[in-house]
Backbone as a ProteinNet text record, in pm:
[ID]
protein_1_A
[PRIMARY]
MNPLDVLVLQGLPVANAFETIGKGFGGLFGLLGLIFLIWGVVSVVRSSLSTGPKVLWVIAAVIFPFAGPLCWLIFGGAYRQRV
[TERTIARY]
3287.6	3180.8	3090.4	2963.6	2862.9	2869	2860.7	2864.4	2751.8	2638.2	2529.2	2560.5	2642.1	2682.8	2763.4	2845.5	2924.9	2832.1	2728.2	2634.2	2558	2524.2	2454.9	2547.7	2674.1	2769.9	2790.4	2773.8	2788.6	2659.7	2555.5	2430.9	2334.3	2361.8	2271.6	2162.8	2037.9	1926.8	1899	1999.7	1977.9	1932.5	1999	1964.7	1824.7	1788.8	1655.9	1548.3	1575.2	1479.2	1460.1	1568.9	1557.6	1478.8	1499.5	1424.8	1276.2	1243.6	1103.7	1035.8	1104.1	1048.1	1026.4	1123.2	1110.7	993.5	973	860.1	728	725.1	602.7	564.7	663.2	633.7	595.7	657.4	620.8	476.6	435.3	296.8	199.9	239.5	154.6	138.6	250.1	242.4	165.7	181.4	105.4	-44.4	-81.6	-222.9	-278.8	-202.6	-247.1	-260.8	-167.3	-175.9	-298.6	-329.9	-448.5	-575.9	-581.8	-698.1	-711.8	-599.3	-600.2	-647.5	-603	-645.1	-795.2	-844.5	-987.7	-1069.3	-1024	-1094.3	-1098.8	-985.8	-979.7	-1075.5	-1078.1	-1166.1	-1312.8	-1347.5	-1486.1	-1524.9	-1433.7	-1461.1	-1483.6	-1403.6	-1420.8	-1554.7	-1586.9	-1710.8	-1833	-1827	-1941.1	-1948.1	-1849.6	-1849.1	-1952.2	-1971.7	-2071.2	-2011.9	-1892.3	-1831	-1903.5	-1886.4	-1942.4	-1856.8	-1902.2	-1838.2	-1694.4	-1666.8	-1531.9	-1425.2	-1441.8	-1342.2	-1332	-1443.7	-1438.7	-1348.7	-1366.1	-1284.9	-1137.2	-1106.5	-966.7	-908.6	-985.6	-937.4	-915.3	-1006.1	-990.2	-868.3	-847.4	-728.6	-602	-601.9	-485.4	-461.2	-568.7	-554	-499.9	-540.2	-493.5	-349.1	-314.4	-177.6	-79.7	-120.6	-36.5	-107.8	-94.2	-177	-161.5	-48.2	-33.6	-59	-0.8	-11.6	-151	-216.4	-349	-452.5	-472.7	-567.6	-524.2	-393.7	-345.5	-380.3	-361.4	-399.4	-550	-627	-772.5	-808.3	-740.7	-766.6	-736.1	-626.3	-584.2	-661.2	-670.4	-725.2	-863.7	-913.1	-1038.6	-1160.2	-1235.6	-1363.6	-1356.2	-1261.8	-1252.8	-1216.2	-1132.3	-1093.1	-1213.9	-1296.1	-1414.2	-1513.4	-1523.2	-1615.5	-1566.1	-1433.8	-1378.1	-1388.4	-1383.2	-1382	-1521.8
-859.4	-938.4	-846.1	-866.5	-790.5	-827.3	-729.3	-761.6	-855.6	-848	-938.7	-1082.2	-1100.5	-1234.9	-1301.1	-1223.8	-1278.1	-1326.2	-1248.3	-1288.5	-1414.6	-1426.7	-1546.2	-1666.3	-1648.7	-1758.1	-1803.8	-1713.5	-1749.7	-1808.5	-1813.6	-1873.5	-1776.3	-1646.5	-1548	-1512.2	-1504	-1482.8	-1336.4	-1250.1	-1107.2	-1079.6	-1135.8	-1110.1	-1161.8	-1273.5	-1328.1	-1233.4	-1164.7	-1067.7	-953	-904.9	-796.6	-841.8	-963.7	-1015.2	-1024.4	-1068.3	-1080.6	-944.8	-845	-709.9	-655.9	-676.5	-629.6	-693.5	-822.4	-890	-838.7	-805.7	-752.5	-618.9	-530.5	-401	-416.8	-510.4	-535.9	-582	-667.1	-712.6	-600.4	-513.2	-399.7	-304.6	-272.6	-182.8	-248	-377.4	-448.2	-444.2	-462.6	-456.2	-315.9	-214.1	-76.2	-45.2	-96.1	-77	-144.7	-264.3	-335.2	-260.2	-209.1	-130.4	-5	61.5	181.9	149.3	36.2	-7	-35.2	-107.6	-138.9	-11	80.9	208.9	282.5	285.5	356	298	165.8	101.2	125.7	111.4	135.2	280.8	372.2	514.1	546.5	486.8	509.1	453.1	332.1	267.7	345.7	403.5	478.2	622.1	665.5	803.7	822.6	948.1	980	982.1	932.3	927.1	826.8	842.8	743.8	616.8	513.6	382.7	382.3	450.2	450.3	502	622.6	671.9	587.4	530.4	443.4	323.3	262.1	144.8	182.7	297	340.6	367.1	430.4	456.1	325.6	230	101.5	27.6	29	-35.2	31.8	164.6	236.6	200.4	186.1	151.7	10.6	-81.3	-219.5	-232.4	-164	-171.9	-99.9	14.1	93.1	103.1	1	-6.3	110.5	176.9	292.3	422.7	434.5	559.4	577.8	470.3	481.7	541.8	481.8	542.7	681.1	703.1	835	939.2	906.1	999.1	1021.1	915.8	931.9	1027.1	1012.1	1098.7	1244	1267.4	1404.4	1461.8	1385.7	1438.4	1385.7	1289	1224.3	1289.2	1209.6	1253.7	1374.6	1378.3	1491.9	1619.4	1607.3	1723.7	1778	1690.4	1733.5	1805	1763.7	1828.2	1966.3	1986.1	2115.7	2218.1	2173	2265.8	2302.5
767.5	825.1	906.7	893.1	965.9	1114.6	1206.1	1349.4	1392.2	1326.2	1361	1321.5	1216.9	1177.4	1287.7	1356.1	1466.3	1577.1	1606.8	1711.1	1672	1544.3	1498.1	1506.6	1468.6	1476.4	1620.1	1715.2	1855.7	1912.1	1831.9	1876.1	1940.5	1933.7	1992.4	1890.8	1932.6	1838.9	1806.5	1810.4	1788.6	1645.8	1548.5	1408.8	1377.3	1436.9	1413.3	1464.8	1575.6	1628.4	1530.3	1469.8	1371.9	1249.6	1205.1	1090.6	1122.6	1243.2	1283.4	1289	1344	1350.4	1209.6	1121.7	983.6	911.5	931.8	868.1	922.8	1050.5	1110.2	1050	1032.9	972.1	826	756.8	617.8	606	697.1	698.2	730	821.8	857.9	740.1	673.4	558.1	443.2	426.2	323.8	350.7	477.5	514.6	494.2	533.6	512.3	363.4	282.9	138	78.9	127.7	79.8	117.4	239.2	282.1	195.9	168.8	85.3	-56.1	-110.3	-243.9	-246.7	-148	-143.5	-130.2	-43.3	-29.2	-162.9	-234.5	-362.4	-464.3	-475.6	-573.2	-536.6	-410.3	-367.7	-390.8	-361.4	-381.1	-528.6	-615.6	-759.9	-806.4	-764.9	-809	-760.8	-642.8	-588.4	-639.3	-714.9	-763.2	-874.6	-912.5	-1015.7	-1156.6	-1174.3	-1307	-1395.4	-1526.1	-1618.4	-1614	-1680.6	-1671.6	-1722.5	-1833.9	-1891.4	-1796.1	-1741.4	-1646.4	-1519.5	-1475.5	-1357.6	-1383	-1500.5	-1534.9	-1539.7	-1599.8	-1607.4	-1468.9	-1380.3	-1244.3	-1168.1	-1183.8	-1114.5	-1167.5	-1298.7	-1356.5	-1304	-1298	-1244.9	-1098.9	-1021	-879.7	-862.2	-949.2	-937.6	-985.4	-1093.5	-1145.5	-1053	-1000	-909.4	-774.2	-686.7	-566.9	-469.1	-467	-378.2	-453.4	-572.2	-648.4	-708.2	-749.6	-809.8	-715.2	-596.5	-502.6	-454	-443.3	-402.4	-508.3	-635.7	-743.2	-744.9	-717.3	-709.9	-596.3	-483.9	-369.4	-402.8	-474.8	-505.6	-624.9	-734.4	-860	-896.1	-823.5	-860.3	-799.5	-725.3	-672.1	-581.3	-489.3	-397.1	-472.7	-575.3	-654.8	-730.9	-785.5	-861	-769.6	-645.3	-552	-511.6	-506.1	-467.2	-578.3	-704.4	-818.4	-858.7
[MASK]
+++++++++++++++++++++++++++++++++++++++++++++++++++++++++++++++++++++++++++++++++++

């Protein structure tokens, strides 16, 4: 038996506090991920690429909300400006 289960059985709200903190961080990371996704899509749309690659980058960003914008950041517009 988990030690927190004993506290819950005794009526102490310790486990509930941990659940609340966990949900708060999940919401924060979800919001940051959404902001990152929106930034990635806007950055792709505003880039100087032709329509075909833009569509592919946006699809990649939507399908892979963290990896898509991250790949765009590493290999996309900023990479083209450095090379």
